[in-house]
PDB file of C-alpha atoms in Angstrom:
ATOM      1  CA  MET A 852    -169.039  36.509 -71.906  1.00  0.00           C
ATOM      2  CA  THR A 853    -170.759  34.368 -74.522  1.00  0.00           C
ATOM      3  CA  THR A 854    -174.206  35.193 -75.831  1.00  0.00           C
ATOM      4  CA  ALA A 855    -177.125  32.948 -76.676  1.00  0.00           C
ATOM      5  CA  ASN A 856    -177.442  34.427 -80.170  1.00  0.00           C
ATOM      6  CA  THR A 857    -176.189  31.936 -82.741  1.00  0.00           C
ATOM      7  CA  ALA A 858    -177.353  33.770 -85.857  1.00  0.00           C
ATOM      8  CA  ASP A 859    -174.832  35.489 -88.069  1.00  0.00           C
ATOM      9  CA  GLU A 860    -177.223  37.771 -89.924  1.00  0.00           C
ATOM     10  CA  LYS A 861    -176.696  40.732 -87.581  1.00  0.00           C
ATOM     11  CA  ASP A 862    -180.421  41.461 -87.517  1.00  0.00           C
ATOM     12  CA  LEU A 863    -179.938  44.637 -85.450  1.00  0.00           C
ATOM     13  CA  ALA A 864    -177.233  46.133 -87.644  1.00  0.00           C
ATOM     14  CA  GLY A 865    -177.573  49.902 -87.895  1.00  0.00           C
ATOM     15  CA  ARG A 866    -179.707  50.170 -84.765  1.00  0.00           C
ATOM     16  CA  VAL A 867    -178.802  51.864 -81.522  1.00  0.00           C
ATOM     17  CA  ALA A 868    -179.661  50.658 -78.020  1.00  0.00           C
ATOM     18  CA  LEU A 869    -179.499  52.096 -74.533  1.00  0.00           C
ATOM     19  CA  VAL A 870    -179.278  49.502 -71.756  1.00  0.00           C
ATOM     20  CA  THR A 871    -179.577  50.624 -68.143  1.00  0.00           C
ATOM     21  CA  GLY A 872    -177.988  48.859 -65.182  1.00  0.00           C
ATOM     22  CA  ALA A 873    -175.490  47.334 -67.587  1.00  0.00           C
ATOM     23  CA  SER A 874    -172.219  47.212 -65.652  1.00  0.00           C
ATOM     24  CA  ARG A 875    -172.730  43.543 -64.738  1.00  0.00           C
ATOM     25  CA  GLY A 876    -175.148  40.622 -64.692  1.00  0.00           C
ATOM     26  CA  ILE A 877    -178.258  40.648 -66.855  1.00  0.00           C
ATOM     27  CA  GLY A 878    -177.742  44.172 -68.152  1.00  0.00           C
ATOM     28  CA  LYS A 879    -174.223  43.457 -69.347  1.00  0.00           C
ATOM     29  CA  ALA A 880    -175.362  40.208 -70.986  1.00  0.00           C
ATOM     30  CA  ILE A 881    -178.151  42.074 -72.794  1.00  0.00           C
ATOM     31  CA  ALA A 882    -175.655  44.628 -74.080  1.00  0.00           C
ATOM     32  CA  ALA A 883    -173.442  41.782 -75.323  1.00  0.00           C
ATOM     33  CA  GLU A 884    -176.398  40.134 -77.065  1.00  0.00           C
ATOM     34  CA  LEU A 885    -177.405  43.331 -78.849  1.00  0.00           C
ATOM     35  CA  LEU A 886    -173.806  43.961 -79.915  1.00  0.00           C
ATOM     36  CA  ALA A 887    -173.586  40.405 -81.251  1.00  0.00           C
ATOM     37  CA  ARG A 888    -176.696  41.110 -83.323  1.00  0.00           C
ATOM     38  CA  GLY A 889    -175.031  44.174 -84.832  1.00  0.00           C
ATOM     39  CA  ALA A 890    -176.385  47.072 -82.759  1.00  0.00           C
ATOM     40  CA  SER A 891    -174.388  49.919 -81.277  1.00  0.00           C
ATOM     41  CA  VAL A 892    -174.972  50.133 -77.534  1.00  0.00           C
ATOM     42  CA  THR A 893    -174.823  52.745 -74.809  1.00  0.00           C
ATOM     43  CA  ILE A 894    -174.577  51.270 -71.333  1.00  0.00           C
ATOM     44  CA  THR A 895    -175.346  53.193 -68.182  1.00  0.00           C
ATOM     45  CA  ALA A 896    -175.072  52.452 -64.471  1.00  0.00           C
ATOM     46  CA  ARG A 897    -174.436  54.336 -61.261  1.00  0.00           C
ATOM     47  CA  LYS A 898    -170.766  53.470 -60.570  1.00  0.00           C
ATOM     48  CA  PRO A 899    -168.297  54.841 -63.154  1.00  0.00           C
ATOM     49  CA  GLU A 900    -165.430  52.387 -62.676  1.00  0.00           C
ATOM     50  CA  PRO A 901    -167.358  49.106 -63.036  1.00  0.00           C
ATOM     51  CA  LEU A 902    -169.215  50.660 -65.975  1.00  0.00           C
ATOM     52  CA  ALA A 903    -165.950  51.558 -67.701  1.00  0.00           C
ATOM     53  CA  ASP A 904    -164.696  48.006 -67.110  1.00  0.00           C
ATOM     54  CA  ALA A 905    -167.869  46.608 -68.634  1.00  0.00           C
ATOM     55  CA  ALA A 906    -167.520  48.865 -71.676  1.00  0.00           C
ATOM     56  CA  ARG A 907    -163.975  47.625 -72.242  1.00  0.00           C
ATOM     57  CA  ASP A 908    -165.087  43.997 -71.910  1.00  0.00           C
ATOM     58  CA  LEU A 909    -167.987  44.463 -74.296  1.00  0.00           C
ATOM     59  CA  GLY A 910    -165.931  46.335 -76.860  1.00  0.00           C
ATOM     60  CA  ALA A 911    -163.238  43.669 -76.800  1.00  0.00           C
ATOM     61  CA  GLU A 912    -165.778  40.873 -77.170  1.00  0.00           C
ATOM     62  CA  ALA A 913    -167.575  42.641 -80.013  1.00  0.00           C
ATOM     63  CA  GLY A 914    -164.256  43.404 -81.694  1.00  0.00           C
ATOM     64  CA  ASP A 915    -165.341  47.017 -82.094  1.00  0.00           C
ATOM     65  CA  ALA A 916    -164.999  49.337 -79.104  1.00  0.00           C
ATOM     66  CA  ALA A 917    -166.477  52.169 -81.169  1.00  0.00           C
ATOM     67  CA  ARG A 918    -169.911  50.534 -80.932  1.00  0.00           C
ATOM     68  CA  VAL A 919    -169.923  50.750 -77.112  1.00  0.00           C
ATOM     69  CA  HIS A 920    -170.457  53.973 -75.203  1.00  0.00           C
ATOM     70  CA  ALA A 921    -170.620  54.289 -71.395  1.00  0.00           C
ATOM     71  CA  VAL A 922    -172.558  56.994 -69.574  1.00  0.00           C
ATOM     72  CA  PRO A 923    -172.384  56.870 -65.756  1.00  0.00           C
ATOM     73  CA  GLY A 924    -175.488  58.084 -63.963  1.00  0.00           C
ATOM     74  CA  ASN A 925    -178.169  57.355 -61.386  1.00  0.00           C
ATOM     75  CA  ALA A 926    -181.378  56.069 -62.973  1.00  0.00           C
ATOM     76  CA  GLY A 927    -183.380  57.838 -60.277  1.00  0.00           C
ATOM     77  CA  ASP A 928    -182.057  61.236 -61.334  1.00  0.00           C
ATOM     78  CA  ALA A 929    -183.869  63.030 -64.167  1.00  0.00           C
ATOM     79  CA  ASP A 930    -180.750  64.828 -65.375  1.00  0.00           C
ATOM     80  CA  SER A 931    -178.848  61.531 -65.560  1.00  0.00           C
ATOM     81  CA  ARG A 932    -181.625  59.928 -67.598  1.00  0.00           C
ATOM     82  CA  ARG A 933    -181.717  62.880 -69.979  1.00  0.00           C
ATOM     83  CA  ASP A 934    -177.939  62.812 -70.346  1.00  0.00           C
ATOM     84  CA  ALA A 935    -177.856  59.092 -71.135  1.00  0.00           C
ATOM     85  CA  VAL A 936    -180.425  59.478 -73.921  1.00  0.00           C
ATOM     86  CA  THR A 937    -178.828  62.664 -75.272  1.00  0.00           C
ATOM     87  CA  GLN A 938    -175.353  61.139 -75.348  1.00  0.00           C
ATOM     88  CA  THR A 939    -176.670  58.017 -77.080  1.00  0.00           C
ATOM     89  CA  ILE A 940    -178.128  60.109 -79.904  1.00  0.00           C
ATOM     90  CA  GLU A 941    -175.048  62.312 -80.137  1.00  0.00           C
ATOM     91  CA  GLN A 942    -172.712  59.323 -80.198  1.00  0.00           C
ATOM     92  CA  PHE A 943    -174.609  57.031 -82.563  1.00  0.00           C
ATOM     93  CA  GLY A 944    -177.275  59.157 -84.274  1.00  0.00           C
ATOM     94  CA  SER A 945    -180.454  57.580 -82.852  1.00  0.00           C
ATOM     95  CA  ILE A 946    -181.984  55.553 -80.052  1.00  0.00           C
ATOM     96  CA  ASP A 947    -183.987  52.692 -81.534  1.00  0.00           C
ATOM     97  CA  ILE A 948    -183.962  50.328 -78.559  1.00  0.00           C
ATOM     98  CA  LEU A 949    -184.357  51.022 -74.836  1.00  0.00           C
ATOM     99  CA  VAL A 950    -183.838  48.267 -72.282  1.00  0.00           C
ATOM    100  CA  ASN A 951    -184.807  49.253 -68.740  1.00  0.00           C
ATOM    101  CA  ASN A 952    -182.820  46.809 -66.640  1.00  0.00           C
ATOM    102  CA  THR A 953    -181.983  48.894 -63.570  1.00  0.00           C
ATOM    103  CA  GLY A 954    -183.620  47.544 -60.430  1.00  0.00           C
ATOM    104  CA  ILE A 955    -182.998  47.539 -56.693  1.00  0.00           C
ATOM    105  CA  ASN A 956    -184.260  45.598 -53.703  1.00  0.00           C
ATOM    106  CA  PRO A 957    -183.092  46.953 -50.319  1.00  0.00           C
ATOM    107  CA  VAL A 958    -186.190  45.682 -48.448  1.00  0.00           C
ATOM    108  CA  TYR A 959    -186.764  42.031 -47.496  1.00  0.00           C
ATOM    109  CA  GLY A 960    -189.382  40.306 -45.376  1.00  0.00           C
ATOM    110  CA  SER A 961    -192.755  41.337 -44.023  1.00  0.00           C
ATOM    111  CA  LEU A 962    -194.315  44.513 -45.357  1.00  0.00           C
ATOM    112  CA  MET A 963    -195.513  45.244 -41.819  1.00  0.00           C
ATOM    113  CA  ASP A 964    -191.884  45.709 -40.811  1.00  0.00           C
ATOM    114  CA  ALA A 965    -190.786  47.409 -44.012  1.00  0.00           C
ATOM    115  CA  ASP A 966    -188.997  50.740 -43.910  1.00  0.00           C
ATOM    116  CA  LEU A 967    -191.233  52.992 -46.002  1.00  0.00           C
ATOM    117  CA  ASP A 968    -188.323  55.093 -47.208  1.00  0.00           C
ATOM    118  CA  GLY A 969    -186.828  51.885 -48.608  1.00  0.00           C
ATOM    119  CA  VAL A 970    -190.135  50.975 -50.250  1.00  0.00           C
ATOM    120  CA  LYS A 971    -190.337  54.436 -51.836  1.00  0.00           C
ATOM    121  CA  LYS A 972    -186.809  54.014 -53.176  1.00  0.00           C
ATOM    122  CA  ILE A 973    -187.711  50.655 -54.720  1.00  0.00           C
ATOM    123  CA  PHE A 974    -190.713  52.103 -56.547  1.00  0.00           C
ATOM    124  CA  ASP A 975    -188.824  55.240 -57.577  1.00  0.00           C
ATOM    125  CA  THR A 976    -186.015  53.201 -59.151  1.00  0.00           C
ATOM    126  CA  ASN A 977    -187.933  50.200 -60.472  1.00  0.00           C
ATOM    127  CA  VAL A 978    -191.037  51.993 -61.771  1.00  0.00           C
ATOM    128  CA  VAL A 979    -190.776  55.797 -61.871  1.00  0.00           C
ATOM    129  CA  ALA A 980    -187.246  55.833 -63.315  1.00  0.00           C
ATOM    130  CA  THR A 981    -188.308  53.345 -65.980  1.00  0.00           C
ATOM    131  CA  LEU A 982    -191.117  55.642 -67.052  1.00  0.00           C
ATOM    132  CA  GLY A 983    -188.654  58.545 -66.971  1.00  0.00           C
ATOM    133  CA  PHE A 984    -186.322  56.771 -69.392  1.00  0.00           C
ATOM    134  CA  VAL A 985    -189.210  55.990 -71.735  1.00  0.00           C
ATOM    135  CA  GLN A 986    -190.311  59.629 -71.631  1.00  0.00           C
ATOM    136  CA  GLU A 987    -186.809  60.826 -72.488  1.00  0.00           C
ATOM    137  CA  ALA A 988    -186.411  58.350 -75.354  1.00  0.00           C
ATOM    138  CA  TYR A 989    -189.856  59.342 -76.644  1.00  0.00           C
ATOM    139  CA  ARG A 990    -189.206  63.083 -76.489  1.00  0.00           C
ATOM    140  CA  GLN A 991    -185.756  62.964 -78.006  1.00  0.00           C
ATOM    141  CA  TRP A 992    -186.197  60.315 -80.702  1.00  0.00           C
ATOM    142  CA  MET A 993    -188.758  57.520 -80.536  1.00  0.00           C
ATOM    143  CA  GLY A 994    -191.837  59.735 -80.630  1.00  0.00           C
ATOM    144  CA  GLU A 995    -190.967  60.726 -84.192  1.00  0.00           C
ATOM    145  CA  HIS A 996    -189.006  57.678 -85.375  1.00  0.00           C
ATOM    146  CA  GLY A 997    -190.422  54.713 -83.435  1.00  0.00           C
ATOM    147  CA  GLY A 998    -188.551  51.997 -81.596  1.00  0.00           C
ATOM    148  CA  ALA A 999    -188.717  49.082 -79.172  1.00  0.00           C
ATOM    149  CA  VAL A1000    -188.674  49.088 -75.368  1.00  0.00           C
ATOM    150  CA  VAL A1001    -188.129  46.130 -73.041  1.00  0.00           C
ATOM    151  CA  ASN A1002    -188.618  46.419 -69.285  1.00  0.00           C
ATOM    152  CA  LEU A1003    -187.044  43.909 -66.895  1.00  0.00           C
ATOM    153  CA  ALA A1004    -189.783  42.683 -64.569  1.00  0.00           C
ATOM    154  CA  SER A1005    -189.694  39.509 -62.435  1.00  0.00           C
ATOM    155  CA  VAL A1006    -191.735  36.437 -61.615  1.00  0.00           C
ATOM    156  CA  ALA A1007    -192.097  38.153 -58.220  1.00  0.00           C
ATOM    157  CA  GLY A1008    -194.348  40.623 -60.025  1.00  0.00           C
ATOM    158  CA  LEU A1009    -196.636  37.770 -61.081  1.00  0.00           C
ATOM    159  CA  ARG A1010    -196.808  35.710 -57.879  1.00  0.00           C
ATOM    160  CA  SER A1011    -196.569  36.669 -54.202  1.00  0.00           C
ATOM    161  CA  THR A1012    -193.350  35.681 -52.460  1.00  0.00           C
ATOM    162  CA  GLY A1013    -193.647  36.906 -48.873  1.00  0.00           C
ATOM    163  CA  VAL A1014    -189.881  37.450 -48.879  1.00  0.00           C
ATOM    164  CA  ILE A1015    -189.312  40.139 -51.493  1.00  0.00           C
ATOM    165  CA  ALA A1016    -192.784  41.597 -51.259  1.00  0.00           C
ATOM    166  CA  ALA A1017    -192.003  45.270 -51.874  1.00  0.00           C
ATOM    167  CA  TYR A1018    -189.793  44.376 -54.818  1.00  0.00           C
ATOM    168  CA  GLY A1019    -192.522  42.111 -56.188  1.00  0.00           C
ATOM    169  CA  ALA A1020    -195.132  44.844 -55.854  1.00  0.00           C
ATOM    170  CA  SER A1021    -192.875  47.220 -57.797  1.00  0.00           C
ATOM    171  CA  LYS A1022    -192.435  44.663 -60.557  1.00  0.00           C
ATOM    172  CA  ALA A1023    -196.203  44.110 -60.704  1.00  0.00           C
ATOM    173  CA  ALA A1024    -196.543  47.855 -61.199  1.00  0.00           C
ATOM    174  CA  LEU A1025    -193.901  47.685 -63.922  1.00  0.00           C
ATOM    175  CA  ILE A1026    -195.869  44.978 -65.728  1.00  0.00           C
ATOM    176  CA  ARG A1027    -198.977  47.172 -65.703  1.00  0.00           C
ATOM    177  CA  LEU A1028    -196.898  50.143 -66.812  1.00  0.00           C
ATOM    178  CA  THR A1029    -195.639  48.059 -69.741  1.00  0.00           C
ATOM    179  CA  GLU A1030    -199.206  47.337 -70.849  1.00  0.00           C
ATOM    180  CA  GLU A1031    -200.255  50.985 -70.579  1.00  0.00           C
ATOM    181  CA  LEU A1032    -197.235  52.160 -72.547  1.00  0.00           C
ATOM    182  CA  ALA A1033    -197.791  49.566 -75.258  1.00  0.00           C
ATOM    183  CA  TRP A1034    -201.345  50.822 -75.711  1.00  0.00           C
ATOM    184  CA  GLN A1035    -200.409  54.504 -75.690  1.00  0.00           C
ATOM    185  CA  LEU A1036    -197.262  54.320 -77.832  1.00  0.00           C
ATOM    186  CA  GLY A1037    -198.339  51.895 -80.554  1.00  0.00           C
ATOM    187  CA  PRO A1038    -198.060  51.342 -83.422  1.00  0.00           C
ATOM    188  CA  SER A1039    -194.624  52.901 -83.891  1.00  0.00           C
ATOM    189  CA  ILE A1040    -193.190  51.946 -80.484  1.00  0.00           C
ATOM    190  CA  ARG A1041    -193.468  48.427 -79.115  1.00  0.00           C
ATOM    191  CA  VAL A1042    -193.190  47.930 -75.342  1.00  0.00           C
ATOM    192  CA  ASN A1043    -192.739  44.519 -73.725  1.00  0.00           C
ATOM    193  CA  ALA A1044    -191.411  43.081 -70.477  1.00  0.00           C
ATOM    194  CA  VAL A1045    -189.572  39.937 -69.476  1.00  0.00           C
ATOM    195  CA  ALA A1046    -190.058  38.274 -66.101  1.00  0.00           C
ATOM    196  CA  PRO A1047    -187.056  36.185 -65.050  1.00  0.00           C
ATOM    197  CA  GLY A1048    -186.938  33.669 -62.258  1.00  0.00           C
ATOM    198  CA  VAL A1049    -183.798  33.473 -60.144  1.00  0.00           C
ATOM    199  CA  VAL A1050    -180.804  34.199 -62.346  1.00  0.00           C
ATOM    200  CA  LYS A1051    -177.237  33.580 -61.235  1.00  0.00           C
ATOM    201  CA  THR A1052    -176.101  37.144 -60.596  1.00  0.00           C
ATOM    202  CA  LYS A1053    -174.712  39.079 -57.667  1.00  0.00           C
ATOM    203  CA  PHE A1054    -178.151  40.708 -57.310  1.00  0.00           C
ATOM    204  CA  ALA A1055    -179.728  37.315 -56.564  1.00  0.00           C
ATOM    205  CA  GLU A1056    -177.140  36.027 -54.099  1.00  0.00           C
ATOM    206  CA  ALA A1057    -179.419  36.466 -51.083  1.00  0.00           C
ATOM    207  CA  LEU A1058    -182.090  34.330 -52.750  1.00  0.00           C
ATOM    208  CA  VAL A1059    -179.785  31.334 -53.097  1.00  0.00           C
ATOM    209  CA  ALA A1060    -178.078  31.643 -49.715  1.00  0.00           C
ATOM    210  CA  ALA A1061    -179.028  28.045 -48.862  1.00  0.00           C
ATOM    211  CA  GLY A1062    -177.215  26.757 -51.939  1.00  0.00           C
ATOM    212  CA  GLU A1063    -177.720  26.762 -55.698  1.00  0.00           C
ATOM    213  CA  GLU A1064    -178.627  23.071 -55.924  1.00  0.00           C
ATOM    214  CA  LYS A1065    -181.404  23.442 -53.362  1.00  0.00           C
ATOM    215  CA  ALA A1066    -182.727  26.578 -55.052  1.00  0.00           C
ATOM    216  CA  ALA A1067    -182.692  24.927 -58.482  1.00  0.00           C
ATOM    217  CA  ALA A1068    -184.537  21.808 -57.289  1.00  0.00           C
ATOM    218  CA  MET A1069    -187.933  23.560 -57.491  1.00  0.00           C
ATOM    219  CA  TYR A1070    -187.425  24.425 -61.170  1.00  0.00           C
ATOM    220  CA  PRO A1071    -188.609  21.920 -63.793  1.00  0.00           C
ATOM    221  CA  MET A1072    -185.411  22.649 -65.743  1.00  0.00           C
ATOM    222  CA  LYS A1073    -183.395  21.807 -62.587  1.00  0.00           C
ATOM    223  CA  ARG A1074    -181.086  24.755 -62.926  1.00  0.00           C
ATOM    224  CA  LEU A1075    -181.115  28.453 -62.234  1.00  0.00           C
ATOM    225  CA  GLY A1076    -181.146  30.933 -65.061  1.00  0.00           C
ATOM    226  CA  THR A1077    -178.131  32.642 -66.551  1.00  0.00           C
ATOM    227  CA  PRO A1078    -177.925  36.247 -67.721  1.00  0.00           C
ATOM    228  CA  GLU A1079    -177.658  34.933 -71.283  1.00  0.00           C
ATOM    229  CA  ASP A1080    -181.020  33.145 -70.945  1.00  0.00           C
ATOM    230  CA  VAL A1081    -182.635  36.525 -70.392  1.00  0.00           C
ATOM    231  CA  ALA A1082    -180.509  38.354 -72.937  1.00  0.00           C
ATOM    232  CA  SER A1083    -181.488  36.109 -75.831  1.00  0.00           C
ATOM    233  CA  LEU A1084    -185.180  36.754 -75.152  1.00  0.00           C
ATOM    234  CA  VAL A1085    -184.595  40.509 -75.031  1.00  0.00           C
ATOM    235  CA  GLY A1086    -182.719  40.285 -78.338  1.00  0.00           C
ATOM    236  CA  PHE A1087    -185.741  38.621 -79.908  1.00  0.00           C
ATOM    237  CA  LEU A1088    -188.190  41.158 -78.480  1.00  0.00           C
ATOM    238  CA  VAL A1089    -186.336  44.156 -79.906  1.00  0.00           C
ATOM    239  CA  SER A1090    -185.887  42.555 -83.325  1.00  0.00           C
ATOM    240  CA  ASP A1091    -188.209  42.552 -86.320  1.00  0.00           C
ATOM    241  CA  ALA A1092    -188.943  38.885 -85.621  1.00  0.00           C
ATOM    242  CA  SER A1093    -191.302  40.074 -82.851  1.00  0.00           C
ATOM    243  CA  SER A1094    -192.894  42.909 -84.833  1.00  0.00           C
ATOM    244  CA  TRP A1095    -196.460  41.961 -83.788  1.00  0.00           C
ATOM    245  CA  ILE A1096    -195.679  41.500 -80.111  1.00  0.00           C
ATOM    246  CA  THR A1097    -196.339  44.397 -77.747  1.00  0.00           C
ATOM    247  CA  GLY A1098    -197.782  44.781 -74.264  1.00  0.00           C
ATOM    248  CA  GLU A1099    -196.590  41.308 -73.279  1.00  0.00           C
ATOM    249  CA  THR A1100    -194.732  40.099 -70.214  1.00  0.00           C
ATOM    250  CA  ILE A1101    -192.885  36.914 -71.106  1.00  0.00           C
ATOM    251  CA  ARG A1102    -191.622  34.622 -68.381  1.00  0.00           C
ATOM    252  CA  VAL A1103    -188.107  33.232 -68.608  1.00  0.00           C
ATOM    253  CA  ASP A1104    -188.173  31.182 -65.424  1.00  0.00           C
ATOM    254  CA  GLY A1105    -187.220  27.589 -66.212  1.00  0.00           C
ATOM    255  CA  GLY A1106    -190.867  26.582 -65.733  1.00  0.00           C
ATOM    256  CA  LEU A1107    -191.035  27.793 -62.122  1.00  0.00           C
ATOM    257  CA  LEU A1108    -194.512  29.338 -62.256  1.00  0.00           C
ATOM    258  CA  ALA A1109    -195.803  26.295 -64.137  1.00  0.00           C
ATOM    259  CA  THR A1110    -195.363  24.355 -60.896  1.00  0.00           C
ATOM    260  CA  GLY A1111    -197.834  26.627 -59.111  1.00  0.00           C
ATOM    261  CA  GLY A1112    -195.210  27.836 -56.651  1.00  0.00           C
ATOM    262  CA  LEU A1113    -192.545  30.448 -56.278  1.00  0.00           C
TER     263      LEU A1113
END
């Protein structure tokens, strides 16, 4: 996996990050980006085996397996969240960066036909668990030492889709949560969000079922996003180069919303 970071200055050297949902796709690319910038990284995800595979890949690519730590756990479980933060601090000595990437979308189509248990699960994972991770990082480290948080939102949280409506509503809530946290946790903790368009990951396969070329045609950049497109933006947002940016949701969508559609 190659990263979009071309700088050699290792601007995150000495810092420690926790990235959730990092066994594949965007989360794994973010972990790779932060490692390339010099950070030590804990990755967490629900399934132990794919997570262990990701840790091996990341350690090999970084040339330093000691800077990668894997903690399996369900983001929706409070004990798992606490354990991930605790192990990060025990392993590396701090938690300076938190990237909330975990997200699910088991509900498609009309909200009038939506299974409410599925909708609850979406909000619990995409919104409540995110707040839970921030609370844990705050209580165990960031409240005293400061840090940077990035939440993975979506363009579906900025514009109605009709197809992934429950997911979009959860991401809209996450965007508002990001703003509230930025206000409450400043100045020592910065909190931002990124809102990707369709990125070529397993998670997005259902959205490009009719073919990648057709899906990409509506984008001004005429291609879908890659995990590295998102990762490079996250790397910037957790670095000192963005030290006066907080409470923002930044689109990384190939110009999709600029067209007025979704």
